[in-house]
mmCIF file of C-alpha atoms and ligand atoms in Angstrom:
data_model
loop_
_atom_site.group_PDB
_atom_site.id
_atom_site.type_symbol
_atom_site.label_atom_id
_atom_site.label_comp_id
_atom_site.label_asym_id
_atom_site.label_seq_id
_atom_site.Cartn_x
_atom_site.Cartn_y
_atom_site.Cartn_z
ATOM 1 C CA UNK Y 20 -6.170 17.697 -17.292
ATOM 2 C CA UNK Y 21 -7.984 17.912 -20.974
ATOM 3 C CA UNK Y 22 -10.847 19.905 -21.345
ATOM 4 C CA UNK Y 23 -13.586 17.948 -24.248
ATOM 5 C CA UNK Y 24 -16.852 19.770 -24.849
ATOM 6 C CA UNK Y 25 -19.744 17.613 -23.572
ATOM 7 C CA UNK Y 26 -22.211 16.742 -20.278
ATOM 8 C CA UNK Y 27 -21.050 17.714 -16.890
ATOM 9 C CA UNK Y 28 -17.628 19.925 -16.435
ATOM 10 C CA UNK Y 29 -16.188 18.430 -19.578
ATOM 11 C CA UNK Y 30 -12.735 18.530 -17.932
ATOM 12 C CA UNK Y 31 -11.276 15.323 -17.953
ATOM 13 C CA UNK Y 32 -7.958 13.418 -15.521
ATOM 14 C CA UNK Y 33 -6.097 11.354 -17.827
ATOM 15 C CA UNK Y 34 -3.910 8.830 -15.560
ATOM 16 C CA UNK Y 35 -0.222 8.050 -16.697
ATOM 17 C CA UNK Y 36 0.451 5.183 -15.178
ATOM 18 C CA UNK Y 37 0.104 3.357 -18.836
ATOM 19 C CA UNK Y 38 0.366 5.906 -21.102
ATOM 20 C CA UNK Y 39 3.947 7.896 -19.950
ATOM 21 C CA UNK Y 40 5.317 4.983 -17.403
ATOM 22 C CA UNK Y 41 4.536 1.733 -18.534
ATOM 23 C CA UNK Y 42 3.769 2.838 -22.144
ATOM 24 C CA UNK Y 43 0.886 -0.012 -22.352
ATOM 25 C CA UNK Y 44 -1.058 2.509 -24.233
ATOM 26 C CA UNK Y 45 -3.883 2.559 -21.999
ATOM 27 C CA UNK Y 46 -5.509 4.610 -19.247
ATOM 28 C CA UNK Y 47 -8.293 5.121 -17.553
ATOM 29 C CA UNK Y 48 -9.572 8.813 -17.120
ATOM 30 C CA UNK Y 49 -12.429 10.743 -14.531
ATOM 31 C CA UNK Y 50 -14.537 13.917 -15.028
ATOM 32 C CA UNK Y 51 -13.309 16.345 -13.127
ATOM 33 C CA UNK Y 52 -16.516 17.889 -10.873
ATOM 34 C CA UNK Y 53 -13.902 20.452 -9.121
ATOM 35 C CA UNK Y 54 -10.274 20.353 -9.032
ATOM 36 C CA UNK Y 55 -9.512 21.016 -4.747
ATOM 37 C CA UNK Y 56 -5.508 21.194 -5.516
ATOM 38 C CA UNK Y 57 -2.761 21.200 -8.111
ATOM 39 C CA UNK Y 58 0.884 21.918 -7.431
ATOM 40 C CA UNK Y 59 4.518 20.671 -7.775
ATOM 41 C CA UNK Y 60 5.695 19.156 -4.255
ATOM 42 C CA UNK Y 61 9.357 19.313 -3.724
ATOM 43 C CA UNK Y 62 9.344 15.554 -4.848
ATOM 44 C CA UNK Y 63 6.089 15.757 -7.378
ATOM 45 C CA UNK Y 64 3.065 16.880 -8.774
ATOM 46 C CA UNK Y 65 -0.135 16.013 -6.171
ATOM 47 C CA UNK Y 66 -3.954 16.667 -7.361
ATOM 48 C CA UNK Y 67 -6.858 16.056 -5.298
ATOM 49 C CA UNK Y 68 -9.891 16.216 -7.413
ATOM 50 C CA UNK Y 69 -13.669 15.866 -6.925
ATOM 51 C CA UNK Y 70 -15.633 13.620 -9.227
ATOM 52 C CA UNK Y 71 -18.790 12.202 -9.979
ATOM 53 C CA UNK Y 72 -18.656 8.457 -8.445
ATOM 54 C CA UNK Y 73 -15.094 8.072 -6.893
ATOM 55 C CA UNK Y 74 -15.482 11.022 -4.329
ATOM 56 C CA UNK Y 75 -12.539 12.457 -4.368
ATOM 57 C CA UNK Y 76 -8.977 11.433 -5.833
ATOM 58 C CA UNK Y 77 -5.262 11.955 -5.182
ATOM 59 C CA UNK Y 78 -3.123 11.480 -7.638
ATOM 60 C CA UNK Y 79 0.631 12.001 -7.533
ATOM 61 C CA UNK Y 80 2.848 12.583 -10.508
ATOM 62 C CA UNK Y 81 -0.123 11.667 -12.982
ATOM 63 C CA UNK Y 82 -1.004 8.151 -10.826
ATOM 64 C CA UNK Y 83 -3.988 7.684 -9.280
ATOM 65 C CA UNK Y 84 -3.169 6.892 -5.897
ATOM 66 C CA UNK Y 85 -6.502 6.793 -3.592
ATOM 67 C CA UNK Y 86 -10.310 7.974 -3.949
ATOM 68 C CA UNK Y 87 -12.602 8.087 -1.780
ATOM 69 C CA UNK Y 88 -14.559 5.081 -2.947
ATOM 70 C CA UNK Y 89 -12.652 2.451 -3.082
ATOM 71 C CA UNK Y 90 -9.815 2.979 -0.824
ATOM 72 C CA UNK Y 91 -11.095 0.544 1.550
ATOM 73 C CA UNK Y 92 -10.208 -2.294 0.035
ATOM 74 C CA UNK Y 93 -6.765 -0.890 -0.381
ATOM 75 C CA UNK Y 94 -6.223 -0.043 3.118
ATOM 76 C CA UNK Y 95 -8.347 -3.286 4.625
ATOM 77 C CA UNK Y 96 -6.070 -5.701 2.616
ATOM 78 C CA UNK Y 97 -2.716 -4.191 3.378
ATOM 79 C CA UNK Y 98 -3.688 -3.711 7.067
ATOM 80 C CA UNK Y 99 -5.338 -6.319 8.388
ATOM 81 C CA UNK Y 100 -4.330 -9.619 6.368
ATOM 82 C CA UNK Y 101 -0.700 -8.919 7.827
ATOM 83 C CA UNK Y 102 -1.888 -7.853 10.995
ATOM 84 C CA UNK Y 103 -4.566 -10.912 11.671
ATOM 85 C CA UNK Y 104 -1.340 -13.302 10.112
ATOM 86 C CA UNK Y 105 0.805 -12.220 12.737
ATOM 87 C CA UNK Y 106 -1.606 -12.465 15.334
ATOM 88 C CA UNK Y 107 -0.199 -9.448 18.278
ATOM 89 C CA UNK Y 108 1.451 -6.697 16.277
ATOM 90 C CA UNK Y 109 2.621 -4.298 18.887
ATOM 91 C CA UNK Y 110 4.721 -1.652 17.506
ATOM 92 C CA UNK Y 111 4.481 -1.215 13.567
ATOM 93 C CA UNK Y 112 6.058 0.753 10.605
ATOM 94 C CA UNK Y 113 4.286 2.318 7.696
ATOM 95 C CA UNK Y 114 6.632 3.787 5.034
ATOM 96 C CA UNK Y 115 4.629 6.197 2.680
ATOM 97 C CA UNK Y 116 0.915 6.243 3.179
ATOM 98 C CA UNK Y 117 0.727 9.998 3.255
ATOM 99 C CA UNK Y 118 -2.948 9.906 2.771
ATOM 100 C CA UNK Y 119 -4.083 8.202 6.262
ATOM 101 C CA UNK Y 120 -6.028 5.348 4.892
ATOM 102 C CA UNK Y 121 -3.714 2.188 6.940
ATOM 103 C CA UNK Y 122 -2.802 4.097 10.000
ATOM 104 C CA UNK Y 123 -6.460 4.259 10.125
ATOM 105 C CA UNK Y 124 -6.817 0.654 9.727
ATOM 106 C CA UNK Y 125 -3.943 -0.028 11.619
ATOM 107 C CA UNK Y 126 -4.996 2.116 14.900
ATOM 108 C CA UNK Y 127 -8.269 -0.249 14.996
ATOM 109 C CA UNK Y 128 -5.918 -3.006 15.990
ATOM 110 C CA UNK Y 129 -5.984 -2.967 19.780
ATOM 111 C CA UNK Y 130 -2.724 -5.207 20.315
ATOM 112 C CA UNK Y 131 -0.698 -1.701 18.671
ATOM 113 C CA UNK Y 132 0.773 0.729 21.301
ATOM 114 C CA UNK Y 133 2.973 2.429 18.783
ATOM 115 C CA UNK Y 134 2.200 2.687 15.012
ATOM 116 C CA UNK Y 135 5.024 5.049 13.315
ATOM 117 C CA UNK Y 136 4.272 6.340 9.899
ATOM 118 C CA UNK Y 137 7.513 7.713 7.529
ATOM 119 C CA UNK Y 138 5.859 10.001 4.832
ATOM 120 C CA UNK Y 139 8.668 12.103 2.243
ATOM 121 C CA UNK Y 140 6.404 14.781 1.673
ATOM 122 C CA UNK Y 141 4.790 16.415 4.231
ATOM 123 C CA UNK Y 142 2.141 18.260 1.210
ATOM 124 C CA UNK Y 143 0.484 15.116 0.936
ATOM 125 C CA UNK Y 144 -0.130 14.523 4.370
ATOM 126 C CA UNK Y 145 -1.626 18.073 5.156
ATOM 127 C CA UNK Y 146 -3.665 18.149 1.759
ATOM 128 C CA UNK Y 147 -4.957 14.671 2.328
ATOM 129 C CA UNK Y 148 -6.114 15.503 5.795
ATOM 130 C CA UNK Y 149 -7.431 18.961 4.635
ATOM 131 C CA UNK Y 150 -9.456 17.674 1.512
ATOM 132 C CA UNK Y 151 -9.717 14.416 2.614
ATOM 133 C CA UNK Y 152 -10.184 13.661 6.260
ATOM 134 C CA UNK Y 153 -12.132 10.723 5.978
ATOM 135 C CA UNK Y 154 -9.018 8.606 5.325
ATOM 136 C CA UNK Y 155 -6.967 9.312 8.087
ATOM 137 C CA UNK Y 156 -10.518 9.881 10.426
ATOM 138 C CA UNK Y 157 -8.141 11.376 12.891
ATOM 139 C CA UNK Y 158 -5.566 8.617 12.903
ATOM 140 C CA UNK Y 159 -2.732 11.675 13.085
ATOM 141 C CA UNK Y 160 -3.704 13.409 16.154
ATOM 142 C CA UNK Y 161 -4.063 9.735 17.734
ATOM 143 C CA UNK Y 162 -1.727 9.462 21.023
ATOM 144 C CA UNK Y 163 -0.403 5.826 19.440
ATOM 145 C CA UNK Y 164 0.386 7.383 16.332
ATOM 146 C CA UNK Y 165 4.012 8.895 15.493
ATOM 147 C CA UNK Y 166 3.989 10.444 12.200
ATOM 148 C CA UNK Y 167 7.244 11.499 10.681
ATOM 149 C CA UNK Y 168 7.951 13.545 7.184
ATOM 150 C CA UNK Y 169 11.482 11.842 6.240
ATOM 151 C CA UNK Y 170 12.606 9.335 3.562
ATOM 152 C CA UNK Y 171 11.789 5.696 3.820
ATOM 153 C CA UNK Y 172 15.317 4.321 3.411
ATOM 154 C CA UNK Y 173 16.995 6.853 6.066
ATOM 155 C CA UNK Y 174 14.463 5.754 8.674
ATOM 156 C CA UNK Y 175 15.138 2.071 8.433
ATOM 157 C CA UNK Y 176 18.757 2.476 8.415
ATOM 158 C CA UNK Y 177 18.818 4.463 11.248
ATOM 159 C CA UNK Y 178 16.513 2.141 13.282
ATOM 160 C CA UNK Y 179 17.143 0.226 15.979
ATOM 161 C CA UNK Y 180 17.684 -3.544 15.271
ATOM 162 C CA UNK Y 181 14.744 -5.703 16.461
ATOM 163 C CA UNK Y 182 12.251 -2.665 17.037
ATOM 164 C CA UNK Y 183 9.269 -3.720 15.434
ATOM 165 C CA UNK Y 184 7.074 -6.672 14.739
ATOM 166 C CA UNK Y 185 5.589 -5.724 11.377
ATOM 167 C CA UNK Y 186 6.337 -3.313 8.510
ATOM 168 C CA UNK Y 187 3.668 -2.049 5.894
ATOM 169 C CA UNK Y 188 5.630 -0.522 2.726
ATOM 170 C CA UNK Y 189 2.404 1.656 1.175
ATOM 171 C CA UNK Y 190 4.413 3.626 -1.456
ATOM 172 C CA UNK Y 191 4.006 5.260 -4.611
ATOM 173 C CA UNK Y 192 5.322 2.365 -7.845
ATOM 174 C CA UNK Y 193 9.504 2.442 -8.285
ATOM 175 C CA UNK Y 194 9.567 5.934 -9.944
ATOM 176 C CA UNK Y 195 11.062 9.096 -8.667
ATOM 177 C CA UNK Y 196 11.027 9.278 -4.579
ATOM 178 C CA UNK Y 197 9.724 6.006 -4.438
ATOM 179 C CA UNK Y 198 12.305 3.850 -5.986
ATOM 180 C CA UNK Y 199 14.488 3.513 -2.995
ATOM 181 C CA UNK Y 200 11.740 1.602 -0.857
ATOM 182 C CA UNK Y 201 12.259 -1.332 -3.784
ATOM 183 C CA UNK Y 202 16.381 -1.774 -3.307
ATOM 184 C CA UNK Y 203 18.052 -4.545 -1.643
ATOM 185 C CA UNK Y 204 19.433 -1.954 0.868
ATOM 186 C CA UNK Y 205 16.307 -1.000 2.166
ATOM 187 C CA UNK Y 206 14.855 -4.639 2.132
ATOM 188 C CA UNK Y 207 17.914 -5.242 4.611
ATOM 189 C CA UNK Y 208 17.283 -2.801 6.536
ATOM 190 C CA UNK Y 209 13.650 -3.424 7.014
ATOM 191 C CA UNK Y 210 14.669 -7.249 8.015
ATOM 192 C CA UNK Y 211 17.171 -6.235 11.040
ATOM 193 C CA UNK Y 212 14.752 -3.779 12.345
ATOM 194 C CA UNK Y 213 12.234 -6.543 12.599
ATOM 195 C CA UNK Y 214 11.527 -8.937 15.404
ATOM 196 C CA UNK Y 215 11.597 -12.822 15.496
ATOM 197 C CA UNK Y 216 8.260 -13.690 13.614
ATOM 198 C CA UNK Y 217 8.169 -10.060 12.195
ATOM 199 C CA UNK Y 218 6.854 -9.300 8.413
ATOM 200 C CA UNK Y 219 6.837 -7.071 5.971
ATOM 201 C CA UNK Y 220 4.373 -6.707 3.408
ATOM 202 C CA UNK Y 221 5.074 -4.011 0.188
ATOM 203 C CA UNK Y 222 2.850 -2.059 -2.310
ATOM 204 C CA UNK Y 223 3.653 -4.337 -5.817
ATOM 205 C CA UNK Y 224 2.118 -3.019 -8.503
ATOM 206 C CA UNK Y 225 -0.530 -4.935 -11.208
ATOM 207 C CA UNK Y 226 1.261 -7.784 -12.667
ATOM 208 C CA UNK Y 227 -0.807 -7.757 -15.836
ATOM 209 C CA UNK Y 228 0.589 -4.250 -16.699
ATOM 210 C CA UNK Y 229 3.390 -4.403 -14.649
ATOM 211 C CA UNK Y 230 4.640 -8.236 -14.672
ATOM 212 C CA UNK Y 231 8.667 -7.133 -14.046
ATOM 213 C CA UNK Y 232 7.808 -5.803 -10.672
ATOM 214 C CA UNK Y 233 6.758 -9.202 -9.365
ATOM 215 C CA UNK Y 234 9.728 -11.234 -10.512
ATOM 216 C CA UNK Y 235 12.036 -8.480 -9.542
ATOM 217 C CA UNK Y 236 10.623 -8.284 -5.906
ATOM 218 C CA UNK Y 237 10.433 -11.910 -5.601
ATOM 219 C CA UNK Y 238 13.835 -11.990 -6.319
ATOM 220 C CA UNK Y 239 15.005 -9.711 -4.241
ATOM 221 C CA UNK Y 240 12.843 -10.284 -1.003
ATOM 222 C CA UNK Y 241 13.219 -13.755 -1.529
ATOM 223 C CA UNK Y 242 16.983 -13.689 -1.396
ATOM 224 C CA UNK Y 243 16.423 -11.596 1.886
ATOM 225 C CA UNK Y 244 13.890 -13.421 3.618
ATOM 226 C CA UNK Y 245 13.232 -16.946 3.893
ATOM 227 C CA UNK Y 246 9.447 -16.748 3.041
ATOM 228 C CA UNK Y 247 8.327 -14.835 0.413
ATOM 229 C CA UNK Y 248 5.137 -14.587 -1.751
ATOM 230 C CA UNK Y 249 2.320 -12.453 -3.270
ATOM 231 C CA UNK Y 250 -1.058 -11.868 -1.981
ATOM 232 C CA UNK Y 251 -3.934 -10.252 -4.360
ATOM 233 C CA UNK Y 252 -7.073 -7.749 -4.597
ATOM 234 C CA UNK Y 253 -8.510 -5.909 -6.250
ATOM 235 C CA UNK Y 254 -9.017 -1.939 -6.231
ATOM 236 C CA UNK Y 255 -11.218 -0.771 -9.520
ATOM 237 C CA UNK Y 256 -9.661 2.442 -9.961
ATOM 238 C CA UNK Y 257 -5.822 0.840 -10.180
ATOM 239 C CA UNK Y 258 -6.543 -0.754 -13.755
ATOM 240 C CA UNK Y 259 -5.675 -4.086 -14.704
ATOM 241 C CA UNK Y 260 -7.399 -6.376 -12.759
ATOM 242 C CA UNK Y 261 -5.600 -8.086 -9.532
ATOM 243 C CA UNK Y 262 -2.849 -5.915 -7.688
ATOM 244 C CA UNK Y 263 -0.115 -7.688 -5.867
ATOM 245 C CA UNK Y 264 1.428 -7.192 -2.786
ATOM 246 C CA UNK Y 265 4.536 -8.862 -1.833
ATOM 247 C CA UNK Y 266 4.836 -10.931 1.954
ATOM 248 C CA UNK Y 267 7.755 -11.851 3.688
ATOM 249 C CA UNK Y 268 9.017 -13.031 6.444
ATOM 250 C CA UNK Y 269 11.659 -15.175 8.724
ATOM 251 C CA UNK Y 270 8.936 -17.276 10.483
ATOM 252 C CA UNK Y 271 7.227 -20.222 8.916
ATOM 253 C CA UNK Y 272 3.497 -20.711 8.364
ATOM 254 C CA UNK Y 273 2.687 -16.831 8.018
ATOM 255 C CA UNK Y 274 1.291 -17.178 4.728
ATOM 256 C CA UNK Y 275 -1.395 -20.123 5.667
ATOM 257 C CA UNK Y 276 -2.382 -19.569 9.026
ATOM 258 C CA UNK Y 277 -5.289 -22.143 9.597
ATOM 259 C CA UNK Y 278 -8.841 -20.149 9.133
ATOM 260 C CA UNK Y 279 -10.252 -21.261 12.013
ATOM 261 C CA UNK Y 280 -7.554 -18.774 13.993
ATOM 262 C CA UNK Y 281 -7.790 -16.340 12.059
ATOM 263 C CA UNK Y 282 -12.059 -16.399 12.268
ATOM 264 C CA UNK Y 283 -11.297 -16.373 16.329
ATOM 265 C CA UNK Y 284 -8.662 -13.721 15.896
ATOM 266 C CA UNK Y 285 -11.540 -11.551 13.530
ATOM 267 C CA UNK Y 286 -14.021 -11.795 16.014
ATOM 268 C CA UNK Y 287 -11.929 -11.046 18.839
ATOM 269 C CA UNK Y 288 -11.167 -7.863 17.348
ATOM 270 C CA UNK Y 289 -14.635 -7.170 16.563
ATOM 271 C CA UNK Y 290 -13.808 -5.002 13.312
ATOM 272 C CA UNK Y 291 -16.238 -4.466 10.353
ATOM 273 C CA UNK Y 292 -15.084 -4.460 7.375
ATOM 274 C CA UNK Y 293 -15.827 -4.034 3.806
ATOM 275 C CA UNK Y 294 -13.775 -6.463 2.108
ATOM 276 C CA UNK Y 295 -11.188 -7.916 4.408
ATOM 277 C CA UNK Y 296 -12.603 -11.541 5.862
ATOM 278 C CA UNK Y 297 -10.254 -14.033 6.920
ATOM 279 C CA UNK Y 298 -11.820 -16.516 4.044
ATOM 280 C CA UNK Y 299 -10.863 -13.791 1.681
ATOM 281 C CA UNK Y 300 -7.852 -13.523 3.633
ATOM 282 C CA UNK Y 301 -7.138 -17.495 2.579
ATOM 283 C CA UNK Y 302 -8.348 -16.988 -0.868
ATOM 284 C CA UNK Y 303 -5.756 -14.134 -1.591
ATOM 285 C CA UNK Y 304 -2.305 -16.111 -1.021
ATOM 286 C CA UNK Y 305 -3.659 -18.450 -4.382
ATOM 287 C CA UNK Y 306 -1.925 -16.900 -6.753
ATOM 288 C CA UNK Y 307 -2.941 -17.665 -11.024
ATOM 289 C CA UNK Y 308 -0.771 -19.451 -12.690
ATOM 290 C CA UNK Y 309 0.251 -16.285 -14.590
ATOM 291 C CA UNK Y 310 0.869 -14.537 -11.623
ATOM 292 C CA UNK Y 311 2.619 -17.664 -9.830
ATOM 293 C CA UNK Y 312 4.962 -18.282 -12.761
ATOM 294 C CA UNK Y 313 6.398 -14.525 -12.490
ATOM 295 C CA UNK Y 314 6.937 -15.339 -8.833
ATOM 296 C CA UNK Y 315 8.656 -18.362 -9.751
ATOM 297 C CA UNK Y 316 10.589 -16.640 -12.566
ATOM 298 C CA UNK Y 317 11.567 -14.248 -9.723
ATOM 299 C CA UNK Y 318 12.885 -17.812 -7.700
ATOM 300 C CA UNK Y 319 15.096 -18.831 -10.684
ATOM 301 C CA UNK Y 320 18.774 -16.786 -9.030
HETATM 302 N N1 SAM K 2 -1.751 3.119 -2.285
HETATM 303 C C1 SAM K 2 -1.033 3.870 -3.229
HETATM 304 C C2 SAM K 2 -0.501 2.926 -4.283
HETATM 305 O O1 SAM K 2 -0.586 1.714 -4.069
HETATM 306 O O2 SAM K 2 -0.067 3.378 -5.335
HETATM 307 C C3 SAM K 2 0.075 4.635 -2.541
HETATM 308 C C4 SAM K 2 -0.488 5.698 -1.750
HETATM 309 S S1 SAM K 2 0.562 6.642 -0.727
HETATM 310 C C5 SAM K 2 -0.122 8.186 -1.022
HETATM 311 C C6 SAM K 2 2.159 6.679 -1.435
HETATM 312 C C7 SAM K 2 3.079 7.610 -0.667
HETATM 313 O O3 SAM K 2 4.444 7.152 -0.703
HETATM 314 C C8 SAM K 2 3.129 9.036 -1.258
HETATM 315 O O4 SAM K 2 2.514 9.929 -0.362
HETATM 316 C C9 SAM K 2 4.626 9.331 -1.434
HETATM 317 O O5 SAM K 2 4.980 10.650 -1.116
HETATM 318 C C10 SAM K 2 5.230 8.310 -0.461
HETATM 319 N N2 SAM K 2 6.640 8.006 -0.719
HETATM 320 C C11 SAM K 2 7.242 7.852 -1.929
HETATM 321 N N3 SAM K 2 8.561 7.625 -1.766
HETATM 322 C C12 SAM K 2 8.800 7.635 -0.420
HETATM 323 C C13 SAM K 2 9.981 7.449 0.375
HETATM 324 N N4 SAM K 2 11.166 7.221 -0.196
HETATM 325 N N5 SAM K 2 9.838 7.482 1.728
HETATM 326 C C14 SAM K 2 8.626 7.713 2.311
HETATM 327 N N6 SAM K 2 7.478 7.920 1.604
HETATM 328 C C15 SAM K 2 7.572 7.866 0.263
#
């Protein structure tokens, strides 16, 4: 946090993302209305702060990883695109997602009778729901919910083969605690403990800033699963422009179900949404060029 004399509370939240990680010499930065929580987790450094048009933010380990305002989009497009794709997700895995936002989502799905979430650090579930409850909205104390504080990769390995029908990998970028939910071993592991027609879909960064992590993902998922691309959205507050996340599968035909099922699928489940719509859901698997060529650099073994 810098503090620069001017209007409002002249304390300022510099992110790090592009500055200390990616060193692309940028970075976005908030006023800082009221700061709610600062402290070192045993894994990192978690802030929740209040600001002017963003509600309030959490950011771990200097990245901004939710606020308030625009976490919908987020949650919507990580949710329900793999959820309407597969059609009758029963029994689903979230790895990470500390702060509530797509069990939320997820719970809205009626087809789910089990939705187990697998958070490291058990801080940023309880701050989250104490400074911001509207992202959960009481997902955690829901009877189909089964939330865990463990590691990603030890839950998958220890899972039963065949146990779920869809996994939704919302973690923090391939730094400290969340590196391990980016390996080939956990990608593995993630594919036995899937049923026929299962998917998993993974948090993949902003290829403009951070181009390596689609070729490397591609690459690895890709040698993994049989299908594997990249859909797209766009959150304003991660900076950049379009944010990738990766899809994959063992059943064909996942990626491009026809609209018209998914429109009858929408309506069935009579959800409102703010930015999910199954023609934005079509619209989101065509990819750039710039982004498509990383994915096909990822192709090249
Ligand atoms: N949507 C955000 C993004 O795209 O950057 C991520 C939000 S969510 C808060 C990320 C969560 O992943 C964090 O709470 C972090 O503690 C958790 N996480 C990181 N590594 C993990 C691991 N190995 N197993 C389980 N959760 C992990």
């Amino acid at each position: 946090m810098t503090s620069r004399p001017g209007r409002g509370s002249g304390t300022w939240y510099d992110e790090r993302l592009h500055t200390h990680f990616t060193k692309k010499g940028y970075a976005q930065r908030f006023e800082v209305v009221r700061t709610l929580v600062a402290k070192q987790t045993p894994f990192q450094e978690l802030v929740i702060f209040q600001t002017r048009h963003f509600g309030r933010v959490l950011a771990l380990d200097g990245i901004i990883q939710t606020t308030e305002a625009d976490e919908f989009v987020y949650h919507e497009m990580m949710t329900h695109l793999p959820m309407f794709a597969h059609g009758r997700v029963r029994d689903l895995l979230i790895i990470g997602a500390g702060d509530g936002g797509i069990l939320r989502e997820a719970l809205r799905h009626k087809s789910v009778r089990r939705a187990v979430m697998v958070e490291i650090d058990g801080e940023v579930i309880a701050e989250c729901a104490r400074h911001m409850p509207a992202l959960n909205g009481g997902a955690f104390k829901n009877q189909r919910a089964q939330v865990i504080v463990g590691d990603g990769i030890d839950y998958v390995r220890k899972a039963r083969d065949a146990s779920f029908d869809a996994i939704l990998v919302d973690s923090t970028d391939p730094i400290g605690p969340g590196e391990v939910l980016f390996t080939d071993d956990f990608y593995r592991n993630c594919r036995r403990i899937l049923r026929k027609g299962g998917l998993i879909v993974t948090q993949n960064g902003v290829p403009f800033f951070q181009p390596e992590e689609v070729v490397t993902t591609k690459r690895r998922l890709g040698r993994i699963f049989r299908h594997m691309t990249f859909y797209y959205l766009v959150v304003p507050t991660y900076i950049g422009g379009m944010m990738t996340l990766a899809f994959a599968t063992d059943a064909p035909g996942l990626d491009r179900v026809p609209r018209a099922v998914l429109e009858r699928r929408f309506r069935a489940a009579r959800l409102k949404t703010r930015y999910y719509t199954p023609g934005i859901h079509v619209g989101a698997f065509e990819l750039p060029p710039f982004i498509a060529d990383l994915a096909g650099k990822g192709s090249r073994r």
